[in-house]
Coordinates of C-alpha atoms in Angstrom, one line a residue:
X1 CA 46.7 146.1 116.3
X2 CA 48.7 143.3 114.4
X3 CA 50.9 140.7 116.1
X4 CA 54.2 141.0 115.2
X5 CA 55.0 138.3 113.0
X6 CA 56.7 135.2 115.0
X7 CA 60.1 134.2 113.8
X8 CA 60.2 130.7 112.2
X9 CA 62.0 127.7 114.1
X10 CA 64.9 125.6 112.7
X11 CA 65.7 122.3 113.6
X12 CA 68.7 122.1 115.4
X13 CA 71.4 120.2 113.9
X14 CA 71.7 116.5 114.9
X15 CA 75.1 116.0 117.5
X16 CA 75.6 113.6 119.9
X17 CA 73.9 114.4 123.5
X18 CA 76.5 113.6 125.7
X19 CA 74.9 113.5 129.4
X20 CA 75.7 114.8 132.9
X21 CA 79.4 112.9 133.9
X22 CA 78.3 110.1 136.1
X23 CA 80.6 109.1 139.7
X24 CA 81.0 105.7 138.1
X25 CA 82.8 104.6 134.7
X26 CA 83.3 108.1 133.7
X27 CA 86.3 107.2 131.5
X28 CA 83.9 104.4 129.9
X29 CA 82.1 106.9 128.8
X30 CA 84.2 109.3 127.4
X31 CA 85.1 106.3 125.5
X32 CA 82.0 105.0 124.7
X33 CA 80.3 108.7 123.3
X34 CA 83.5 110.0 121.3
X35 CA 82.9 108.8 117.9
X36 CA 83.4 111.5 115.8
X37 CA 85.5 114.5 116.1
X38 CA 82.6 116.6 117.2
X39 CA 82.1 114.6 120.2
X40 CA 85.1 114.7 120.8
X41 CA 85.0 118.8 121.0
X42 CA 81.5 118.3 123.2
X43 CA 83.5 116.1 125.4
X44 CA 86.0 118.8 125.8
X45 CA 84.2 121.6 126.1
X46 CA 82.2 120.2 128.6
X47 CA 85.3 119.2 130.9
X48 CA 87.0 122.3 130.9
X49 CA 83.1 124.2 131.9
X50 CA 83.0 121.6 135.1
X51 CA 86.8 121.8 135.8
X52 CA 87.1 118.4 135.5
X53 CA 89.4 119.0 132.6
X54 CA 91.8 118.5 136.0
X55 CA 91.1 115.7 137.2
X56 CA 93.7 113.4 135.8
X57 CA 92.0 110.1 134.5
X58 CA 89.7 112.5 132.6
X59 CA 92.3 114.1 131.4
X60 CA 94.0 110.9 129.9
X61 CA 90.5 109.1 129.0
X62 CA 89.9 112.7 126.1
X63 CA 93.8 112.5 125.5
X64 CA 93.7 108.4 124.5
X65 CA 90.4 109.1 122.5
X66 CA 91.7 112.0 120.5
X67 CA 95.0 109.9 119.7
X68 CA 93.8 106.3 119.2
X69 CA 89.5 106.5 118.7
X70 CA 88.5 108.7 117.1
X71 CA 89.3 109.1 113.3
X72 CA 91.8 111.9 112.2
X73 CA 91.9 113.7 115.2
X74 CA 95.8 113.4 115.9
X75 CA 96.0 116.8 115.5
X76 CA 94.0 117.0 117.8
X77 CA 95.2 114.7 120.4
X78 CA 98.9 117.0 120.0
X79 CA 97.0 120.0 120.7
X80 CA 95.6 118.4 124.2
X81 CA 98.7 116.8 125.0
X82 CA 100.4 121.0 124.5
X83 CA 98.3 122.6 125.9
X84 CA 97.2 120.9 129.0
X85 CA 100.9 119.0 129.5
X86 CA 100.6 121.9 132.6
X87 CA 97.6 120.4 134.4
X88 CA 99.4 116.5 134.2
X89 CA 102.2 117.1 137.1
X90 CA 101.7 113.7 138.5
X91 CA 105.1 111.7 137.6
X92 CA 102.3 108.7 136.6
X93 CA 100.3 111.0 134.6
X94 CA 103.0 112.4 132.5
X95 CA 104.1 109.0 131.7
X96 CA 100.7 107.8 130.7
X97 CA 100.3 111.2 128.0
X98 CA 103.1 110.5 127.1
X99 CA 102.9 106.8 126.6
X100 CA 99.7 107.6 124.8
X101 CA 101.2 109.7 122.3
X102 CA 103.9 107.5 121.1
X103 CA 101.7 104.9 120.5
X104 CA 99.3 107.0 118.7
X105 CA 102.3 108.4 116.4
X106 CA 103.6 105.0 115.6
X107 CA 100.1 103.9 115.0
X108 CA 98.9 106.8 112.5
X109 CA 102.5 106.3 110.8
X110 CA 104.8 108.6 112.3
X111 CA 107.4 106.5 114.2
X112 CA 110.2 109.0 114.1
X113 CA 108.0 111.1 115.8
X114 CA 107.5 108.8 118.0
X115 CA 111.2 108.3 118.8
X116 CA 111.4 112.0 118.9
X117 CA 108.9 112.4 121.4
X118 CA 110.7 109.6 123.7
X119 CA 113.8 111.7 123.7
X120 CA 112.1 115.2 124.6
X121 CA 110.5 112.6 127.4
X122 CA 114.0 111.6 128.7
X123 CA 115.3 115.4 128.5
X124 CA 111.5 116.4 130.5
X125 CA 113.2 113.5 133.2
X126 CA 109.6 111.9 133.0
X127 CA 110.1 108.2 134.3
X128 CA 109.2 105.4 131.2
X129 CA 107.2 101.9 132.1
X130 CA 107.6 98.8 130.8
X131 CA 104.7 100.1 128.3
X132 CA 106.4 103.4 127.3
X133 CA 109.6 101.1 126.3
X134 CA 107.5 98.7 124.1
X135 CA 105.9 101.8 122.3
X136 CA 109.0 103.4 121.5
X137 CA 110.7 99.9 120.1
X138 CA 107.8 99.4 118.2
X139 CA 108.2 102.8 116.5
X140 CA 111.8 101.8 116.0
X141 CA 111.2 98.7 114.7
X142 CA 108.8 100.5 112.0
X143 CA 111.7 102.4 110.6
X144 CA 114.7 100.0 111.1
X145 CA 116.3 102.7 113.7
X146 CA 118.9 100.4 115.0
X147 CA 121.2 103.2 116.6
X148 CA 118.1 104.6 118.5
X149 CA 116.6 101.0 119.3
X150 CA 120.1 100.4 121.0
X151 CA 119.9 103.7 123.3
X152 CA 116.1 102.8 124.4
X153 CA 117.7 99.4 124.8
X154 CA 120.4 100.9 127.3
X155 CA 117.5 103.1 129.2
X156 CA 115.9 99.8 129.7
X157 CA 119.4 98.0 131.5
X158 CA 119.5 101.4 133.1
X159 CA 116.5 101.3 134.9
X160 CA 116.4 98.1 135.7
X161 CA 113.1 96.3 133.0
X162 CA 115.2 94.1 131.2
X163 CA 113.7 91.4 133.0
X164 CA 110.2 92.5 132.2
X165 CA 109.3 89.2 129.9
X166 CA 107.2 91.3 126.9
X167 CA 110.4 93.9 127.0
X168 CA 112.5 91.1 125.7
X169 CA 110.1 89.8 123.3
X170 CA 109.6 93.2 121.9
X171 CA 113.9 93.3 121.9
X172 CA 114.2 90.4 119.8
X173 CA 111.5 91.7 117.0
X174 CA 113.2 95.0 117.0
X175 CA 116.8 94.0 116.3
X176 CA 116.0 90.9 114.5
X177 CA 114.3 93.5 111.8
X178 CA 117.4 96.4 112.7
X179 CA 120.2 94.7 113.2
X180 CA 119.9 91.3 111.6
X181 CA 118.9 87.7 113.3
X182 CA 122.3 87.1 115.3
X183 CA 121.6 90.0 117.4
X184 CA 118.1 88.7 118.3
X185 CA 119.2 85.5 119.4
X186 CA 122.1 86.6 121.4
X187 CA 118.8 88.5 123.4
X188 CA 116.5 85.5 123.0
X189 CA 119.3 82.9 124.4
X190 CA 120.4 85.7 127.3
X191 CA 116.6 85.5 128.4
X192 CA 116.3 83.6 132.0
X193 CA 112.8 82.2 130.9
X194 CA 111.3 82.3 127.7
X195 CA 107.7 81.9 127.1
X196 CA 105.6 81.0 124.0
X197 CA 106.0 84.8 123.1
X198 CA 109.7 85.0 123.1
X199 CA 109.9 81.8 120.9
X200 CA 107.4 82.5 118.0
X201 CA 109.0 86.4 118.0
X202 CA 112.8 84.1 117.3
X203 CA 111.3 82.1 115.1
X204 CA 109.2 85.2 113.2
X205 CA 113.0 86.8 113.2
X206 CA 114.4 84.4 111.1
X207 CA 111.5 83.7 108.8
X208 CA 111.7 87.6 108.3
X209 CA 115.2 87.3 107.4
X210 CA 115.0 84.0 105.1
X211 CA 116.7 81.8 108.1
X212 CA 114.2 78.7 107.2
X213 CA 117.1 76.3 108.3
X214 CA 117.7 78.0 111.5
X215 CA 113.1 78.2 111.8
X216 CA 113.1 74.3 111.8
X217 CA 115.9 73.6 114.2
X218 CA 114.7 76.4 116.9
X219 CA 111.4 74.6 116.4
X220 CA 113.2 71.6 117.2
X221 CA 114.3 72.9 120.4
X222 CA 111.1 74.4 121.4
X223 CA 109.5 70.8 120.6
X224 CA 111.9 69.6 123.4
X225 CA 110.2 71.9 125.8
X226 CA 106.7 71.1 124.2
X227 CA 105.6 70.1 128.0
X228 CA 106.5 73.6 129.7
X229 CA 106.4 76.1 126.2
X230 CA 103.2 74.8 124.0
X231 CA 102.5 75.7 120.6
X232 CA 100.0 77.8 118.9
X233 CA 98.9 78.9 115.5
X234 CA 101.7 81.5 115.2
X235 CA 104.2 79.4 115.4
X236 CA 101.9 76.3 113.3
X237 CA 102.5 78.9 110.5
X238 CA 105.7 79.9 110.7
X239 CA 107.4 76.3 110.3
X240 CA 104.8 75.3 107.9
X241 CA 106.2 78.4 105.8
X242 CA 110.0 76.9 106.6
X243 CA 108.3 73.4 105.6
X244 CA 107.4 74.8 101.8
X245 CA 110.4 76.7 101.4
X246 CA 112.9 73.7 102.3
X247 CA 110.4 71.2 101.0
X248 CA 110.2 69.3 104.3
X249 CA 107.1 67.5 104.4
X250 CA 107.8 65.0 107.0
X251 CA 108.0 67.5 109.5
X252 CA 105.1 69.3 107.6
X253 CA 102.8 66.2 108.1
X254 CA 103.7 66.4 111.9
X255 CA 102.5 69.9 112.3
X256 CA 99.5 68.7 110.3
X257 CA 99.1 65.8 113.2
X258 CA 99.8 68.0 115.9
X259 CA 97.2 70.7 114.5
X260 CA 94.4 67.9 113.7
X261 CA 94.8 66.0 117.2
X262 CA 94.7 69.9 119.1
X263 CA 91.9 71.0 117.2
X264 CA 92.9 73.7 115.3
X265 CA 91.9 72.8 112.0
X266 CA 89.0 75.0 112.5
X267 CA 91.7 77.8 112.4
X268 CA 91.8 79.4 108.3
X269 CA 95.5 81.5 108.2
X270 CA 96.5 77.8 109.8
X271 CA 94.7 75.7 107.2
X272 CA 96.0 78.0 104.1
X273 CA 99.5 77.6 105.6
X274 CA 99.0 74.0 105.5
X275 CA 97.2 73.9 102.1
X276 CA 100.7 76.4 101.2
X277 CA 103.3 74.2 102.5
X278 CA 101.8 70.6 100.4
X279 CA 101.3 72.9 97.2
X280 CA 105.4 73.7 97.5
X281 CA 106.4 70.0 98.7
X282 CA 105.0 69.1 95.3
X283 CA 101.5 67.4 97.2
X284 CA 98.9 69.8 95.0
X285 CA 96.3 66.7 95.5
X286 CA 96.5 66.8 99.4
X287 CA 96.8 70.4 98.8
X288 CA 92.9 70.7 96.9
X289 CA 91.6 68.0 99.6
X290 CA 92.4 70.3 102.4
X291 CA 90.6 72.9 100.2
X292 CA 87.4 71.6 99.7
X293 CA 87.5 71.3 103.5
X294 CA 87.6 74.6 104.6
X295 CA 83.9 75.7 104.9
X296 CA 84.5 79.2 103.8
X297 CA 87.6 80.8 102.2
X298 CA 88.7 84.0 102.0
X299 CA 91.3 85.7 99.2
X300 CA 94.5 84.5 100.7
X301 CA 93.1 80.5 100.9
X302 CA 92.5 80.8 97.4
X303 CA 95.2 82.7 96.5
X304 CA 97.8 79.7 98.2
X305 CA 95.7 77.1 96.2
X306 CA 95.8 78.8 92.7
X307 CA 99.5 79.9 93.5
X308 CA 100.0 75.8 94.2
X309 CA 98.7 74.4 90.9
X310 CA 100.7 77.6 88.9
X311 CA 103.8 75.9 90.9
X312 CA 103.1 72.4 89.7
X313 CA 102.6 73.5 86.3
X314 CA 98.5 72.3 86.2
X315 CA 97.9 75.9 85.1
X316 CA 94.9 74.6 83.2
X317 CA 93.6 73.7 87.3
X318 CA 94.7 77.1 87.7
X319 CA 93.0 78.7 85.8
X320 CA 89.7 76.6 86.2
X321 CA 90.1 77.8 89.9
X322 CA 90.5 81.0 89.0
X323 CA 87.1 80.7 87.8
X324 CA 85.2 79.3 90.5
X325 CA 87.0 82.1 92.6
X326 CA 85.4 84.6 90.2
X327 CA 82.2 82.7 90.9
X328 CA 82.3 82.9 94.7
X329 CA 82.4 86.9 94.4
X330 CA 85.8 86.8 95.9
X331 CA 88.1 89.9 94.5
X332 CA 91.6 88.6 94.0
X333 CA 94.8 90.0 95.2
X334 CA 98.0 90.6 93.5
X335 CA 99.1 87.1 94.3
X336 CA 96.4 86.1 92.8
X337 CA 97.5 87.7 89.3
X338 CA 100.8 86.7 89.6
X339 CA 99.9 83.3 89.6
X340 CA 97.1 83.4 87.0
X341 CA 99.2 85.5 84.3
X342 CA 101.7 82.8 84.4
X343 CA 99.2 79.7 83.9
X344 CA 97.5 82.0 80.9
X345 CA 101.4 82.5 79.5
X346 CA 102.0 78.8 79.7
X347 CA 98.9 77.7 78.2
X348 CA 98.7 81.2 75.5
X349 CA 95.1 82.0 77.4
X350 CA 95.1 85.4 76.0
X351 CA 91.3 86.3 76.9
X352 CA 92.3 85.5 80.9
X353 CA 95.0 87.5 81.0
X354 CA 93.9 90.4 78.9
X355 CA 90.5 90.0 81.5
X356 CA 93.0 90.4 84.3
X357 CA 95.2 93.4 83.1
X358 CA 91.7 95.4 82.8
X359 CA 90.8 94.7 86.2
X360 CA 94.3 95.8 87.5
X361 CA 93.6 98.5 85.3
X362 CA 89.7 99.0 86.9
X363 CA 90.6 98.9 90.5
X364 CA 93.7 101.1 90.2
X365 CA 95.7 98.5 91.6
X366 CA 99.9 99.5 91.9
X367 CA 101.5 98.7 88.8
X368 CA 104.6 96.8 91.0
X369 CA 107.3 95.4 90.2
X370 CA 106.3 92.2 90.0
X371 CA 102.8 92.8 88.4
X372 CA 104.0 94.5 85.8
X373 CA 106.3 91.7 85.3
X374 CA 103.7 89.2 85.3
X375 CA 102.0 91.5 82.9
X376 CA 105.2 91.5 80.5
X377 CA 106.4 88.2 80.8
X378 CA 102.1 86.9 80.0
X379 CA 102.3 89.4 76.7
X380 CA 105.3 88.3 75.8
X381 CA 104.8 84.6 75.8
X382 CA 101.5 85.2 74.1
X383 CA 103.5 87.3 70.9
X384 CA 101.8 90.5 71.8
X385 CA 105.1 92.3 72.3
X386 CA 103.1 95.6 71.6
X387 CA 101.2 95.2 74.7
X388 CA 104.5 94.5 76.4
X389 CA 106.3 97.0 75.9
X390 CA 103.0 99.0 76.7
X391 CA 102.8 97.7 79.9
X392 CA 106.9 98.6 80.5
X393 CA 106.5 102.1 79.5
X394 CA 103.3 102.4 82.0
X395 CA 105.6 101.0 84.7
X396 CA 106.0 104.2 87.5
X397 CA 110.0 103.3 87.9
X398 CA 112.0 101.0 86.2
X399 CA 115.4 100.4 85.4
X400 CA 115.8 97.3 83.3
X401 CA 112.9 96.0 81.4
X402 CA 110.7 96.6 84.1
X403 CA 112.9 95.9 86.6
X404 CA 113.7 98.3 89.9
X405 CA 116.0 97.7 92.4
X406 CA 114.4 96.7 95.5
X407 CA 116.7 98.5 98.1
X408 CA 115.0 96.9 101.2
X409 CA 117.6 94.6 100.6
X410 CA 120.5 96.9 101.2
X411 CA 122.0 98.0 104.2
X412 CA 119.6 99.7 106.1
X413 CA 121.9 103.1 107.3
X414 CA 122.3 104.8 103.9
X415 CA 120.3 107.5 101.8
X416 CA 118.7 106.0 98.9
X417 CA 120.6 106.7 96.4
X418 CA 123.3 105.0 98.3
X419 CA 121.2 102.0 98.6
X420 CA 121.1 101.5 95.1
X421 CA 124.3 101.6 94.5
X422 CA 124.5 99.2 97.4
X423 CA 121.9 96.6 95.8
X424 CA 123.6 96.9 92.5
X425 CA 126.9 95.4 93.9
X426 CA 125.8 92.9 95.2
X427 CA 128.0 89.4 94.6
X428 CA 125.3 87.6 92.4
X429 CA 125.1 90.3 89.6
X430 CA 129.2 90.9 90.0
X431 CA 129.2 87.6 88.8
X432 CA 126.2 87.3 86.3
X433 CA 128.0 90.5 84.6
X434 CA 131.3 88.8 84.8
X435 CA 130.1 85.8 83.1
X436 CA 128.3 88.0 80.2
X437 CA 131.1 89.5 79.4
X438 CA 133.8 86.5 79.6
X439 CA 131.3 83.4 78.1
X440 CA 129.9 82.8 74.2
X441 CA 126.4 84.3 73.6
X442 CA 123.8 81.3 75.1
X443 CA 126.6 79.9 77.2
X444 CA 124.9 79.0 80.6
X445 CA 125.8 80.9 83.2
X446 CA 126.3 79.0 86.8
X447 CA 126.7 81.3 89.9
X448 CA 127.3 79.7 93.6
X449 CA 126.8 81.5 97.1
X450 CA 126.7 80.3 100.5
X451 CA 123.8 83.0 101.3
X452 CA 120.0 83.5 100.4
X453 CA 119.3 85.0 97.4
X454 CA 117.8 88.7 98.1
X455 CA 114.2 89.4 96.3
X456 CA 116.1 92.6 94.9
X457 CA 118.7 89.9 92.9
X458 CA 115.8 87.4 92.3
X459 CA 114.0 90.0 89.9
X460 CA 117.0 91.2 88.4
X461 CA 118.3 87.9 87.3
X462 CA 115.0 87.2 85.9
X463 CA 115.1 90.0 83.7
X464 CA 118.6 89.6 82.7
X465 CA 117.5 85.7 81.8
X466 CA 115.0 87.1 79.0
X467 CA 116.8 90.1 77.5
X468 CA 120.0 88.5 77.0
X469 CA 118.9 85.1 76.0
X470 CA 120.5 83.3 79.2
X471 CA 120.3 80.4 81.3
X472 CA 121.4 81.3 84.4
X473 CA 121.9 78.4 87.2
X474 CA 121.9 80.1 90.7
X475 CA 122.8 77.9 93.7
X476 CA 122.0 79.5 97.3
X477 CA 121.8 78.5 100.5
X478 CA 118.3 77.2 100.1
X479 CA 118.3 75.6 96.6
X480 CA 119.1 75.8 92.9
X481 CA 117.2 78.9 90.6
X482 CA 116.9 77.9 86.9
X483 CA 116.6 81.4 85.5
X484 CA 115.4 81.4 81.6
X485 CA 113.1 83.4 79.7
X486 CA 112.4 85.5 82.3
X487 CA 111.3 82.8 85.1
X488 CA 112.6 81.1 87.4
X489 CA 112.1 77.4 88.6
X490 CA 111.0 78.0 92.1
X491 CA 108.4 80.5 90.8
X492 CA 109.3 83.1 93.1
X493 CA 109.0 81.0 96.3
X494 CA 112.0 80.4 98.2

């Protein structure tokens, strides 16, 4: 008689084991094993086959993984949050979940949802912590929802956590980005104490906004309570950044002191700033010592110190830079460009720049605004007006010889075709029109304001300089802006 034939054996496919919950540090290892999105569904499976799906720590420990671990499983996470929302009934719970969830919607880029799911929270009469409160200002903050920021802001009086120290902090970031610095410091001067936090989040609030006048005296008065308050990298870098953009080097060399007597020269965003801030005070020297100093440097250090000699006009250091960067197997970044297409305009290096448009080209990098610029302005000065205009019809959006309106600069409560509208009326280009049309042809045209130039005005004068053959004089608050050919004197730093 013949044996039946015996069936062949296949390797089962490779997962994850995930072992028998232990008492102890369950929600460690939830943690700890949910890597992948098939974990994740061993996890679950597993939970709801012990009933421990019910147990509520468990329950948040798979709900945090799906929504902040593990990669692309948001969908995920929602589903959980749906369709077990029934077995969280503990007032803490439901807070957690949803605390959870708004974090992980602001994180995976969906902040209105997140504000969304803080209202249905209110209308579910689930209580919010102090965490739920930072969550949904940071999802405001992400969108520049100033009329929602101010409604979690009166739930916070309402219940009572204004005086919760990070709440505050969290305050003046949000409505120094929504509603504009004066709003932020009415909340930063209201707060009984204020902590290291609460003064580098003022002092990020104005460099945000361009305040670099009102950066240096804050730090002034933080300096007063040096004893009680301390400093710290963040705010190191901040005023060195007010330092380069008011050219202020004696209080630039003091943060230097301060940061070589605390030790902190070890730190690199903290050495670049200071490498940054002697590049713009016109110190490119000091600048290259502090250079050859750092022990390694990353694209943002080399970036600063390129960016300084383009600055200072030593674009043949630039360039030579440039080429030890290449060297050291560093990729550059569009700073990087920016400053290297200038120095090969000014010195007619055709090979560089040409190198440098086919590795935008090569990594794919966005053809922006001030790239393709860069790329313009380089062909331009080189005669290859061909590859200029090449460039500008390549551009994804442009208005005026490569140049788009850049409506962060308008007022932050209108559609977008309002805000162009908004950007285009602004008092600088009423006034470079005006002159255009009321001066000879290559008359100079001088323009006055008592406010910061936007970035949006900035490009557009720029242009304007170079297609009609203008000099255009520009004084703001900050500083004069000699626009011609297409530059400006500050090379876009101010």
């Amino acid at each position: 008689m013949v044996a039946p034939p015996v069936a062949p054996t296949w390797p089962a496919p490779s997962k994850t084991l995930i072992p028998d919950f232990p008492s102890e540090n369950t929600k460690q290892l939830i943690l700890q094993q949910c890597k992948t999105r098939a974990d994740l569904t061993q996890v679950h499976a597993l939970l709801i086959k012990t009933r421990l799906i019910h147990t509520t720590s468990l329950s948040l420990s798979l709900l945090e993984s799906a929504a902040l671990i593990v990669p692309d499983a948001l969908d995920y996470a929602l589903s959980i949050f749906r369709h077990h929302h029934h077995h969280l009934r503990l007032r803490r719970c439901d807070t957690s979940a949803y605390n959870i969830m708004i974090r992980a919607l602001t994180y995976h880029h969906y902040p209105r949802d997140a504000i969304l799911l803080f209202n249905h929270m209110s209308r579910n009469l689930v209580p919010p912590d102090h965490f739920t409160f930072c969550a949904a200002f940071k999802a405001c903050s992400a969108v520049k929802a100033m009329i929602e920021a101010q409604q979690i802001h009166a739930h916070v009086l309402k219940r009572g956590f204004q005086s919760y120290g990070f709440i505050e902090n969290t305050l003046i970031h949000v409505y120094a980005i929504c509603a504009g610095v004066a709003v932020a410091r009415r909340v930063f001067d209201e707060m009984p104490q204020r902590d290291r936090v609460a003064w580098n989040a003022m002092l990020a609030g104005y460099a945000k906004n361009g305040y670099w006048d009102e950066v240096v005296g804050l730090f002034l008065m933080m300096r007063e309570q040096q004893s009680v308050v301390g400093f710290d990298d963040v705010t190191m870098i901040t005023v060195l950044t007010a330092c380069g953009r008011l050219v202020n080097l004696e209080l630039g060399e003091w943060v230097r002191d301060y940061v070589e007597a605390n030790g902190m020269m070890g730190n690199l965003s903290l050495m670049t700033s200071l490498i940054d801030m002697y590049a713009k005070c016109g110190h490119v020297d000091k600048a290259r010592t502090l250079f050859d100093q750092l022990k390694c440097r990353d694209v943002v250090a080399w970036s600063a110190m390129i960016s300084g000699y383009s600055q200072a006009k030593r674009c043949s250091d630039a360039l030579a830079l440039f080429s030890e960067m290449q060297k050291a197997n560093v990729e550059p970044n569009e700073v990087t460009m920016v400053s290297v297409l200038y120095s090969c305009g000014v010195l007619g290096a055709m090979e560089t720049g040409k190198w440098v448009h086919f590795y935008v080209n090569k990594k794919k990098m966005k053809l922006t605004v001030t790239l393709g610029t860069a790329l313009i302005d380089f062909y331009a000065k080189c005669g290859s007006i061909e590859s200029a205009i090449e460039v500008f019809e390549k551009m994804p959006e442009k208005n005026l010889y490569g140049y788009e309106p850049n409506i962060s600069e308008a007022r932050i409560d209108a559609e977008e075709e309002d805000k162009v509208v908004s950007v285009s009326h602004h008092s600088e280009k009423l006034a470079i029109a005006f002159g255009l049309i009321k001066t000879q042809p290559g008359a100079t045209i001088r323009i006055s304001k008592n406010l910061r130039v936007c970035g949006d005005c900035h490009n557009a004068t720029k242009i304007i300089s170079k297609v009609y053959n203008r000099k255009i004089v520009v004084r703001d608050r900050n500083r004069f802006h000699h626009f011609q050919d297409g530059s400006c004197s500050c090379n876009d730093f101010w």
